[in-house]
Coordinates of C-alpha atoms in Angstrom, one line a residue:
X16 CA -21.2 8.7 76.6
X17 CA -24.0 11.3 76.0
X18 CA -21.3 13.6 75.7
X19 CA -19.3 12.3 73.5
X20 CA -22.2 11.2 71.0
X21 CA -23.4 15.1 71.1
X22 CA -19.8 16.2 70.4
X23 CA -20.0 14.0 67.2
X24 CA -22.9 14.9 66.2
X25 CA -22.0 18.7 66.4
X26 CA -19.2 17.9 64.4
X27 CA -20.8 16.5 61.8
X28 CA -23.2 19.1 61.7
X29 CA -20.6 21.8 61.0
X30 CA -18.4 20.3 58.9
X31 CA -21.5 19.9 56.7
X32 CA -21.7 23.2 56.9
X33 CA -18.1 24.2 55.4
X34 CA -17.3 25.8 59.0
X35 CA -14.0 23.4 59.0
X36 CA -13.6 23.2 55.6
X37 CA -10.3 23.8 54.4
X38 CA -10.4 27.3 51.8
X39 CA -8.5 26.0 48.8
X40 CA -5.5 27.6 48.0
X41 CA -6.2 30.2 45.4
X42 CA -8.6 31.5 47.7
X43 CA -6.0 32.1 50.2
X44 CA -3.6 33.4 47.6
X45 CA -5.6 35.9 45.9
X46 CA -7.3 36.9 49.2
X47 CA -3.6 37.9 50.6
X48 CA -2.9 39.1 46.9
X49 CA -5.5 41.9 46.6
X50 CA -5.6 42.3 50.6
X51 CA -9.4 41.4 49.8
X52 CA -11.9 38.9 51.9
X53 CA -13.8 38.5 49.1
X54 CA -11.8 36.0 47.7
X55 CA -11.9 33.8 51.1
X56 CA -15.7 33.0 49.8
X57 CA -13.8 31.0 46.6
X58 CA -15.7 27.4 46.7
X59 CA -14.5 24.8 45.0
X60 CA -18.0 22.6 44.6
X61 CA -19.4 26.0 43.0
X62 CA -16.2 26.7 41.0
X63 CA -15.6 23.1 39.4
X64 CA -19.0 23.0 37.3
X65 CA -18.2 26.2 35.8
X66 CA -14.9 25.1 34.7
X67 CA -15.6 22.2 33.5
X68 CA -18.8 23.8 31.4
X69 CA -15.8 26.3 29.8
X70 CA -13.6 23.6 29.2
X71 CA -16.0 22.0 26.9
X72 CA -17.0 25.4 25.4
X73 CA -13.6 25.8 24.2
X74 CA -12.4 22.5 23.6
X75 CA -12.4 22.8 19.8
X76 CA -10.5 25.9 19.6
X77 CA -7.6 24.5 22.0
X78 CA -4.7 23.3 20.4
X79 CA -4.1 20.0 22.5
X80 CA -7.5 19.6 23.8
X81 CA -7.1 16.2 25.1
X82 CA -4.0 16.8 26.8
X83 CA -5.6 19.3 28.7
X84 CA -8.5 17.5 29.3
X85 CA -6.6 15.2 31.0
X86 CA -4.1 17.7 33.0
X87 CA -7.0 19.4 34.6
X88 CA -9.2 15.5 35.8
X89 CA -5.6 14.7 37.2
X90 CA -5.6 18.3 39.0
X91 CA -9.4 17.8 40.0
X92 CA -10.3 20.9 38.2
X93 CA -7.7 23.4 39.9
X94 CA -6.5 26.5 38.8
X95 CA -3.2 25.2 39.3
X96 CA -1.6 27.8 36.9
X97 CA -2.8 30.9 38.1
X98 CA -2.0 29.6 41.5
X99 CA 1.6 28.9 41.3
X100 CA 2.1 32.1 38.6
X101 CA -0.2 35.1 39.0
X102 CA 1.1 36.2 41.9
X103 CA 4.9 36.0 41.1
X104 CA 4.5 37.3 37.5
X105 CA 4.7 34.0 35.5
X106 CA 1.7 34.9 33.4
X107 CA 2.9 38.6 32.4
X108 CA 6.4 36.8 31.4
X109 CA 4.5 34.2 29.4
X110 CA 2.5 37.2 27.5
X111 CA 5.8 38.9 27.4
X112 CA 7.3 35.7 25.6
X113 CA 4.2 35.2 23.4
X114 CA 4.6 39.6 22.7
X115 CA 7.9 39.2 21.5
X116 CA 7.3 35.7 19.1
X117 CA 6.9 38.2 16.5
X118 CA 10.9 38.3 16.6
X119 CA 10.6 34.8 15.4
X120 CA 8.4 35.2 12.5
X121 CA 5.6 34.5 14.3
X122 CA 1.9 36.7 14.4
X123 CA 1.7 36.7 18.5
X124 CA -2.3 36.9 17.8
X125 CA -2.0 32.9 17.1
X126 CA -1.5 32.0 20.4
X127 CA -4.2 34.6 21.4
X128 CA -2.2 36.9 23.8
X129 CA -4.6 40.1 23.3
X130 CA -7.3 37.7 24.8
X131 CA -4.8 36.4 27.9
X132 CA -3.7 39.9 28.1
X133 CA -7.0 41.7 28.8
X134 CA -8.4 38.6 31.4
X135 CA -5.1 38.9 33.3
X136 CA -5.8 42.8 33.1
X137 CA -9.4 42.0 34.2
X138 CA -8.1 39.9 37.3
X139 CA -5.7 43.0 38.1
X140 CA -8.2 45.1 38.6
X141 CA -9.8 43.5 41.2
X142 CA -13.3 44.8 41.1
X143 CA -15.5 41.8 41.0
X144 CA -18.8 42.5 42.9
X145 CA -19.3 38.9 43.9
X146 CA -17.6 35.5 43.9
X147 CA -19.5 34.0 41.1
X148 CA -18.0 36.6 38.5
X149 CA -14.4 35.5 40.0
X150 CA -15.4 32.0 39.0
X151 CA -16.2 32.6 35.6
X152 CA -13.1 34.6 35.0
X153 CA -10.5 32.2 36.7
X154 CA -11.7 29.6 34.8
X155 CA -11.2 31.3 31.3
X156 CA -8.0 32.5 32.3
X157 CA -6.9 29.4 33.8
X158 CA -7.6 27.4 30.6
X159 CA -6.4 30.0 28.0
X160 CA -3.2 30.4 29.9
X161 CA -2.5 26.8 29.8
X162 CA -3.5 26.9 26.1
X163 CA -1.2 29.5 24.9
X164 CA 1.6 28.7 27.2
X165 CA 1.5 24.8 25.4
X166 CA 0.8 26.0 22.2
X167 CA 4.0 28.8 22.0
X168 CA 6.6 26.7 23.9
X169 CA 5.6 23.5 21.6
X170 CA 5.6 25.8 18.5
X171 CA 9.0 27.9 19.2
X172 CA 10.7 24.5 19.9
X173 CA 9.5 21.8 17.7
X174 CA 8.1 24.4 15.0
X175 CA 4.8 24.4 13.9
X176 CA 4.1 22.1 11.4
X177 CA 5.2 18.2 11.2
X178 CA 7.1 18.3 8.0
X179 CA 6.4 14.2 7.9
X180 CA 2.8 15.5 7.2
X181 CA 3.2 18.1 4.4
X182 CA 6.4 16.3 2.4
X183 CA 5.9 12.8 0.7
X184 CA 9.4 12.4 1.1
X185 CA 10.3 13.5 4.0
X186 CA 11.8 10.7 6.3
X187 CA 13.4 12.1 9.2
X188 CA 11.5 11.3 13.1
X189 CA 11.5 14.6 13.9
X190 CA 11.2 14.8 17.6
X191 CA 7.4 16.3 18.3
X192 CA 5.4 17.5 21.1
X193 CA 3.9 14.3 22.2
X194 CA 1.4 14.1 25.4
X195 CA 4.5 13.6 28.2
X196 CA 6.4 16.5 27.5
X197 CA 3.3 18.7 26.7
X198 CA 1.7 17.5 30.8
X199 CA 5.5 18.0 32.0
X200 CA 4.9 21.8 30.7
X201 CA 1.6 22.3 32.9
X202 CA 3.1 20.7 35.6
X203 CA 6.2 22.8 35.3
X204 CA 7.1 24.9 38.8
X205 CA 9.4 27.3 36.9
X206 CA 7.4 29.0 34.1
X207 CA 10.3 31.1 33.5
X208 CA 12.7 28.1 32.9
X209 CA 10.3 26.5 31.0
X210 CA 9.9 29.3 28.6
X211 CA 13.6 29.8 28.1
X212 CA 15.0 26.1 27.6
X213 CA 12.2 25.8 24.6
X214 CA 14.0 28.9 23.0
X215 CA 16.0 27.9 19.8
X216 CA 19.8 28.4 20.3
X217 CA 21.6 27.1 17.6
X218 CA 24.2 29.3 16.0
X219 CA 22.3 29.0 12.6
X220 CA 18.9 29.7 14.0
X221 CA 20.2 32.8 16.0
X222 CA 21.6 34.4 13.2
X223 CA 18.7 34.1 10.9
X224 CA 17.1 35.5 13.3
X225 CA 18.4 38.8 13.8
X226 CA 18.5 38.8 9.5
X227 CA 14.8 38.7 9.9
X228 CA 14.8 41.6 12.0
X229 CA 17.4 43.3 9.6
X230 CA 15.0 42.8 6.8
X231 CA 12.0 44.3 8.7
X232 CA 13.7 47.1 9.2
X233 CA 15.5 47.5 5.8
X234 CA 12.5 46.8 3.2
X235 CA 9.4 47.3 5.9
X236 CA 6.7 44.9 4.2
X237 CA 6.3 41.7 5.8
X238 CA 4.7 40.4 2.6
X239 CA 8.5 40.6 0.7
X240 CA 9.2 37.1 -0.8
X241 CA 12.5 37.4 1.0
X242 CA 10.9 37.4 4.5
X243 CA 8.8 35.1 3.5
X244 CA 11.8 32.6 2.7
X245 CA 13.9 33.7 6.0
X246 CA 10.4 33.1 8.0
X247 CA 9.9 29.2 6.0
X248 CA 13.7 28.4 7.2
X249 CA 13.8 29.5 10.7
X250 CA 10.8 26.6 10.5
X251 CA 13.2 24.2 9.1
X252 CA 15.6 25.1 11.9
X253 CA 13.3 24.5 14.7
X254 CA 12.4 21.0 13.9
X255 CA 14.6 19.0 16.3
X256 CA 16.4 16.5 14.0
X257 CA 17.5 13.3 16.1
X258 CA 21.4 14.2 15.6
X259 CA 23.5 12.5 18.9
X260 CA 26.5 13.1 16.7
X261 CA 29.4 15.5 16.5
X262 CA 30.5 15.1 12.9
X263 CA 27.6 15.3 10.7
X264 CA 27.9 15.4 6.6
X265 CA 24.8 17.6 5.7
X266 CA 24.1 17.9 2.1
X267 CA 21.7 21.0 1.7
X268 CA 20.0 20.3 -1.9
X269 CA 18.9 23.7 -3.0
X270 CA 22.7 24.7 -2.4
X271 CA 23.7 21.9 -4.5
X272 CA 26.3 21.6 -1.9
X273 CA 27.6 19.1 1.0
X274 CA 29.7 20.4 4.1
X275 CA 31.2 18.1 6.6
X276 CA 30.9 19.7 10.0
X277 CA 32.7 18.8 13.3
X278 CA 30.8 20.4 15.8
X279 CA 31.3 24.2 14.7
X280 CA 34.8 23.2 12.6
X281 CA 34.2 22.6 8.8
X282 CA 36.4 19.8 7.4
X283 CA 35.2 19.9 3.9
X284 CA 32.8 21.4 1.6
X285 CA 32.2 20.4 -1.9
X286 CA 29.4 20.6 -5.0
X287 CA 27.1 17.9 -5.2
X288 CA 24.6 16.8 -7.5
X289 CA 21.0 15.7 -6.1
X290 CA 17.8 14.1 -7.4
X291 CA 15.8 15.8 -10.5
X292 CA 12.4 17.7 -10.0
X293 CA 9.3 15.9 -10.2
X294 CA 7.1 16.7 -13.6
X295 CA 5.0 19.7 -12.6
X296 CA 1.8 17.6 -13.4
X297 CA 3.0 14.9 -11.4
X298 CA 0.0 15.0 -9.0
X299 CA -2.1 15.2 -11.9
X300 CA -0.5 12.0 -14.1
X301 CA -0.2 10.0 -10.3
X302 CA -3.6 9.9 -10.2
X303 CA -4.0 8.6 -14.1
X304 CA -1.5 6.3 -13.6
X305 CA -3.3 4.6 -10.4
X306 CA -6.2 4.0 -12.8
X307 CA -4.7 3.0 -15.7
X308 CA -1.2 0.9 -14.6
X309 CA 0.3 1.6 -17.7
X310 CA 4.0 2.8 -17.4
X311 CA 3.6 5.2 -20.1
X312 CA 1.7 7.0 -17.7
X313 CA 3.8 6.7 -14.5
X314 CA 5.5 10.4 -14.1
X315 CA 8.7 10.7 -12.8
X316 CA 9.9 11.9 -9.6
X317 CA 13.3 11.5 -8.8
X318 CA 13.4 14.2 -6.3
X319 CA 16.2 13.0 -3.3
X320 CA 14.4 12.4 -0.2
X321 CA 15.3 14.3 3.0
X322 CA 16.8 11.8 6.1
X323 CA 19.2 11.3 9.0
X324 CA 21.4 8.3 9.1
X325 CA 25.1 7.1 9.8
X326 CA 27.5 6.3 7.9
X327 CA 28.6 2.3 7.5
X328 CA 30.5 1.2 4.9
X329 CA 32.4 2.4 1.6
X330 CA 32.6 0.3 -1.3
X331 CA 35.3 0.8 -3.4
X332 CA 34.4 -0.1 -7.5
X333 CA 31.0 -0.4 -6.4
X334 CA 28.7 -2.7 -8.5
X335 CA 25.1 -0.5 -9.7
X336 CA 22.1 -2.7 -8.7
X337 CA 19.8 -1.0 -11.1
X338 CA 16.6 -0.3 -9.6
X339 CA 13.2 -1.8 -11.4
X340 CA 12.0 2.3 -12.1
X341 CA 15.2 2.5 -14.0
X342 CA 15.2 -0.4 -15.9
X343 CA 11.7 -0.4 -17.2
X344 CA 12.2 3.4 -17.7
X345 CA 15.5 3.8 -19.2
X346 CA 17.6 0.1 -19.2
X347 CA 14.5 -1.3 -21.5
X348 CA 14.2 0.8 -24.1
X349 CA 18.1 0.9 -24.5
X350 CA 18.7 -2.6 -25.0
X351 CA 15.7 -2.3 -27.4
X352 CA 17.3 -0.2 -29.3
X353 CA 21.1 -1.3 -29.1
X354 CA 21.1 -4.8 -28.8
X355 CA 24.9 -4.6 -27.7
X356 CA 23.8 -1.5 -25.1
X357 CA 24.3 -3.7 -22.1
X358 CA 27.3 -5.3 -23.1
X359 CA 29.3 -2.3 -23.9
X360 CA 27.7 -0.8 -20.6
X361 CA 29.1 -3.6 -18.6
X362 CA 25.5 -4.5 -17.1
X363 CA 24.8 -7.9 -16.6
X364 CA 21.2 -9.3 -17.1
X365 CA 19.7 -11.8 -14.7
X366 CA 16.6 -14.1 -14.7
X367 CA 15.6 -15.3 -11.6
X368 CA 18.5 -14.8 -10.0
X369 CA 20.9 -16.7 -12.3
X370 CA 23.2 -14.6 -15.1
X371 CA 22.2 -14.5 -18.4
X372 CA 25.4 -14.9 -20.0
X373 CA 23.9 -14.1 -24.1
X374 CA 21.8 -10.8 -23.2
X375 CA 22.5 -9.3 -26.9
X376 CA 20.4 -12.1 -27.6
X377 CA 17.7 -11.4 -25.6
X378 CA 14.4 -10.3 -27.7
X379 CA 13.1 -8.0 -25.6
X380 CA 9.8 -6.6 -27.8
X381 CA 8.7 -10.6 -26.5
X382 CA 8.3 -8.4 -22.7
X383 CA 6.3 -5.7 -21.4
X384 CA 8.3 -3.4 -19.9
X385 CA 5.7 -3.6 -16.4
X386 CA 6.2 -7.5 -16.5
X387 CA 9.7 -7.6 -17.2
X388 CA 11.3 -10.8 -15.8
X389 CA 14.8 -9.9 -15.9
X390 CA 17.4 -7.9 -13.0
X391 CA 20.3 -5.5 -14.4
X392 CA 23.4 -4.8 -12.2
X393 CA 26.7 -2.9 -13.7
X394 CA 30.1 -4.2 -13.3
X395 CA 32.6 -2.3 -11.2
X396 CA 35.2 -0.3 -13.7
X397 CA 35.3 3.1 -15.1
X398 CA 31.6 3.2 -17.3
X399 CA 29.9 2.4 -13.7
X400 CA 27.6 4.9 -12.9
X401 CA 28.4 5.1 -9.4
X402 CA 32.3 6.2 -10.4
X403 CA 34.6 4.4 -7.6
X404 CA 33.3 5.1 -4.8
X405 CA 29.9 4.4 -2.6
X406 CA 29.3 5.9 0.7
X407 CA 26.7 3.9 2.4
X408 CA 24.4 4.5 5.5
X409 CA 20.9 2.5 6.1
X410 CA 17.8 4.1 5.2
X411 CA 14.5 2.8 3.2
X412 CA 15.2 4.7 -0.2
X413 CA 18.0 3.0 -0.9
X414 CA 20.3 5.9 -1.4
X415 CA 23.8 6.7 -0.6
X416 CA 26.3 9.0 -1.2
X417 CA 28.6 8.4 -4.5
X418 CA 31.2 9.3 -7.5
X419 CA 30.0 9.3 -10.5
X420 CA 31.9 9.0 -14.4
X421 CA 30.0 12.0 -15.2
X422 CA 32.3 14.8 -14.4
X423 CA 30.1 17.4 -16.2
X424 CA 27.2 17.3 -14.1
X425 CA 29.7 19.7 -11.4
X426 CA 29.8 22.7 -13.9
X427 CA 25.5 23.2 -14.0
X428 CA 24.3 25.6 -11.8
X429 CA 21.1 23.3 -11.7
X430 CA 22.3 20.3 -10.6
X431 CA 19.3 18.5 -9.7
X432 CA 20.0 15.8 -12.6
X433 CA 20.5 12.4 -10.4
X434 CA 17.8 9.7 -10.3
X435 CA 17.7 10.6 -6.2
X436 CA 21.2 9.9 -4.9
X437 CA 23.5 12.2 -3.8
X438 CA 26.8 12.3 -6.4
X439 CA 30.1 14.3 -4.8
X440 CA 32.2 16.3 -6.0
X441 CA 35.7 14.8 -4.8
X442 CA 35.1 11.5 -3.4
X443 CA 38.2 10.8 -2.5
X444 CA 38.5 13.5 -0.4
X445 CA 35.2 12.5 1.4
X446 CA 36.4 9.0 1.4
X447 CA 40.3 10.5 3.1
X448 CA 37.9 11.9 6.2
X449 CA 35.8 9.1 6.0
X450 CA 38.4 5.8 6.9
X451 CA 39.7 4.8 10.5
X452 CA 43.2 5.6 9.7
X453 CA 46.1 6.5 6.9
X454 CA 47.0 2.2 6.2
X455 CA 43.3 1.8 5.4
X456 CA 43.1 5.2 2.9
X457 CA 46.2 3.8 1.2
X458 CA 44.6 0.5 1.1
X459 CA 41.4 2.2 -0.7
X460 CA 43.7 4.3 -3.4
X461 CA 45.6 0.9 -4.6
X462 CA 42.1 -0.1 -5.1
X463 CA 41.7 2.5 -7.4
X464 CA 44.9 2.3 -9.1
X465 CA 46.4 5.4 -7.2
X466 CA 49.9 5.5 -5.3
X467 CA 49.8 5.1 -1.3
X468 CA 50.6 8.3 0.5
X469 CA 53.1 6.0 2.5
X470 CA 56.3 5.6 -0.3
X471 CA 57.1 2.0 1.7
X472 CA 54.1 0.5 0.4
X473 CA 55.0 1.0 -3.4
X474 CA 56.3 -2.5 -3.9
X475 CA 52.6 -3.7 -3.1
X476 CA 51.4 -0.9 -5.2
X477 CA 53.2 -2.1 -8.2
X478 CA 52.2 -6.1 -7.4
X479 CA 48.6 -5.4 -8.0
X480 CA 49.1 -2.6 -11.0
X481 CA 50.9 -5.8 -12.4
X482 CA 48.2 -8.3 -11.6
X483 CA 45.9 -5.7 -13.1
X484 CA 47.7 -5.6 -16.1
X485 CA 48.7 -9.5 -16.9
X486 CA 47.5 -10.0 -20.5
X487 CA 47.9 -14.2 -19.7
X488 CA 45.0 -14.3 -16.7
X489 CA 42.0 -11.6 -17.2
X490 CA 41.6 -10.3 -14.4
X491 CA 37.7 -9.5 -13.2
X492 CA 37.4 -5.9 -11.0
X493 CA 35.6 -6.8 -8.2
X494 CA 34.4 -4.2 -5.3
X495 CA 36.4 -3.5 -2.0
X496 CA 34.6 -3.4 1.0
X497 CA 36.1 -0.4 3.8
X498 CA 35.0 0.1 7.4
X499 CA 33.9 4.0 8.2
X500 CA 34.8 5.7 11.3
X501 CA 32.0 5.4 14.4
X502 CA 30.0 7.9 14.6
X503 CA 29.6 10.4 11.4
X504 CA 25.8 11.2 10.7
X505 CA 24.5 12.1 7.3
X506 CA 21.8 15.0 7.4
X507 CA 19.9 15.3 3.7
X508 CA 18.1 18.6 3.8
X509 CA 16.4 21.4 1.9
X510 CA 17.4 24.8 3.3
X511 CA 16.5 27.9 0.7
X512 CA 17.8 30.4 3.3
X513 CA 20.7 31.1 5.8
X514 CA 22.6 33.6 7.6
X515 CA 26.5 33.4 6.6
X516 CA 29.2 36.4 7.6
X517 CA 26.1 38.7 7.8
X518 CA 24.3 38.1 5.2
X519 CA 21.4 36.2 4.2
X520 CA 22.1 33.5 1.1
X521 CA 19.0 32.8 -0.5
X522 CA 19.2 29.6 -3.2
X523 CA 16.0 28.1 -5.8
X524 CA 13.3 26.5 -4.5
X525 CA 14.5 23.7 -6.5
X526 CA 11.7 21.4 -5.4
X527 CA 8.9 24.1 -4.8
X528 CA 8.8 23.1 -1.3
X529 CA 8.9 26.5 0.2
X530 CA 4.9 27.2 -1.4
X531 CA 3.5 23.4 0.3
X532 CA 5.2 24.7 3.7
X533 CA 4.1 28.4 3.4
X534 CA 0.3 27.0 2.9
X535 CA 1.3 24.9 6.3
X536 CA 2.5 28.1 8.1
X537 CA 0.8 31.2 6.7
X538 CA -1.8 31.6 9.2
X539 CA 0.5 31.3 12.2
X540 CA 3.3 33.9 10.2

């Protein structure tokens, strides 16, 4: 019994005084490294204060300090990227990445590699006269690494800024770093792996890629405006837009253009005309208008909003529900001045709801245009300002694809004229690609008084041209409602740059967008 309580004691005694204590492991692993016993002295209940006093030194300048934070309570304080990287060269590929992010329009000094570079060199050398100055060295190391490592792969893969946060109408959920995927980076086993998967490898982004390093090399001044642009876009390409598509319609606004892709195959591509530019004091007259309410001082800003969404219906001689900035804008003063404007427009005038069946009678100096009671909708037929067609998708702005009876519109090399929807070129090819099969796009052209491709269907053809044209029954045009195929996403972007056939096309800034993203991005360029 004496024996036994002497044995425990003596136990107790030892292990109090770390002669069992297990070394932790990047004591074993740098000791084996550097053939060196100095490292064997590495103690964790020394080391963890002075990591945890660095950590909070350079909190502020980390670029997801609380995900961090929160890696290294999980890891108790560990070193755990040195450990499972030094050794095996994971950190000099991760400066090597960071070196070559220049390549990507980058300045590699954002993500501080000359810093990483010379504490990894510092570690190589391996001539630390005690363990304390290891200490104070792993620990910076440890937390830069992990700092630069989340701060390039989130950057190079998401892009750097979250254009939700620098456009007003900008309405895509851009997929963003958030705090699982950043912890799911530190905990990676496969630094390597890691680094490569978060490269960009879309076609598009690829090949304005090596433009950019055509360019360097061709005018040699990274300050050239036409750097500058190719740098802005291969940002636009590395937000990750929520796509799960293979056809996708992407209308590009400062191309004026719209090109239906499936996967790599184009199926069509045709002119478009987008929303109108903002006044250039719009910030300015915003501001006087929030004080003052008056209407006369609300600017305009018609400017067609970026999105994702899917395509759901088509409605064939679409009715225009007018919206209230249009009417009190533009629908107002018109019938103000034409009292038979509205009638000869074919727009019908409601009051709560219910048509007003005498609107040329309406006096409307009796209503303040920022009061005014009344709803406007146009009738389906040819003066509709939506043309025959409507290509419809959800999303908050209310906008959709359409025609339009204003053919001209196609031959201005600014076409940024629309009040924010998207008018098409050829709608009836778009609406061809668009139905489920040839019987419904036959239905859709009798709609519009044109043959059916399918010559056995002309004896219903000419039945509704006749019904159309009986003088004894008026006949009202009412809109057709068509089914779309599954599955076709609509992509409204802004894209001033891209590489085609080797070459770089560069359009307008149409919306001055590049300069509010360049003051976003400059300091990391």
């Amino acid at each position: 019994m004496k024996k036994t309580l002497l044995f425990s004691l003596l136990c107790l005694f030892l292990c109090s005084c770390g002669w069992f204590k297990e070394k932790p492991e990047i004591a074993t692993l740098l000791a084996k490294h550097f053939e060196n016993k100095l490292y064997n002295k590495f103690d964790t209940a020394f080391y963890n204060p002075i990591f945890s006093k660095k950590l909070d030194e350079l909190s502020s300048s980390l670029s997801n300090p609380k995900t961090t934070k929160a890696f290294y309570l999980t890891h108790e304080n560990n070193p755990s990227l040195i450990t499972r990287f030094y050794t095996n060269g994971g950190l000099d590929t991760l400066t090597s990445y960071i070196e070559r992010s220049n390549a990507d329009g980058f300045n590699p000094e954002v993500f501080k590699v000359k810093e990483l570079t010379q504490l990894i060199a510092t570690l190589d050398a391996n001539k630390f006269k005690s363990i304390d100055e290891v200490y104070s060295l792993i620990a910076e190391l440890e937390i830069k690494t992990a700092d630069a490592f989340l701060r390039y792969a989130s950057s190079i893969k998401y892009g750097i800024v979250n254009p939700r946060k620098i456009y007003n109408r900008y309405y895509i959920n851009v997929h963003r770093p958030d705090s699982l995927r950043m912890d799911s980076l530190l905990n990676t086993t496969d630094i390597v792996a890691s680094l490569k998967s978060a490269q960009p490898s879309s076609k598009s982004y690829l090949d304005l890629k090596a433009m950019l390093a055509f360019y360097r090399d061709s005018i040699r001044n990274e300050n050239d405006q036409a750097i500058k642009t190719i740098k802005l876009n291969m940002e636009r390409l590395r937000w990750q837009l929520p796509i799960k598509t293979d056809e996708v319609v992407a209308v590009n606004i400062p191309d004026f253009s719209l090109t239906w892709f499936n996967k790599r195959d184009t199926l069509a591509h045709m002119n478009v005309c987008v929303g109108g530019k903002r006044e250039a004091t719009y910030t300015e007259k915003m501001k006087l208008f929030l004080k003052s309410g008056n209407l006369d001082d609300k600017p305009k800003n018609h400017e067609t909003p970026q999105l994702v969404s899917v395509f759901n219906a088509i409605q064939v001689n679409p009715i225009w529900n007018i919206p209230v900035s249009i009417a009190q804008s533009e629908i107002y003063w018109m019938a103000r001045k034409d009292p038979y404007y509205l009638s000869n427009s074919n727009i019908k005038v409601y009051y709560k709801g219910k048509q007003v069946y005498d609107p040329d009678t309406i006096q409307w100096n009796k209503y303040a245009r920022e009061k005014l009671p009344f709803t406007f909708k146009q009738g389906s037929g040819e003066g509709n300002a939506l043309g025959k067609f409507k290509f419809i998708f959800d999303n908050s702005s209310s906008i959709y694809l359409h025609d339009t009876n204003n053919k001209y519109g196609f031959k201005l090399a600014n076409r940024a004229i629309s009040h924010g929807c998207v008018r098409i070129e050829d709608p009836l090819k778009f609406a061809q690609l668009m139905v489920k099969d040839k019987y419904q796009y036959d239905q859709l052209r009798m709609e519009v008084n044109l043959p059916p491709i399918d010559t056995n269907r002309n004896k219903q053809y000419q039945k509704i041209l006749a019904k159309k044209a009986d003088t004894t029954n008026v006949f009202q045009l009412k809109p057709s409602w068509f089914s779309t195929r599954k599955n076709v996403a609509v992509v409204i972007g802004y894209y001033t740059a891209w590489a085609e056939n080797g070459k770089v096309q560069f359009r307008p800034d149409v919306y001055d967008y590049d300069g509010v993203l360049w003051n976003a991005v400059k300091k990391y360029m």
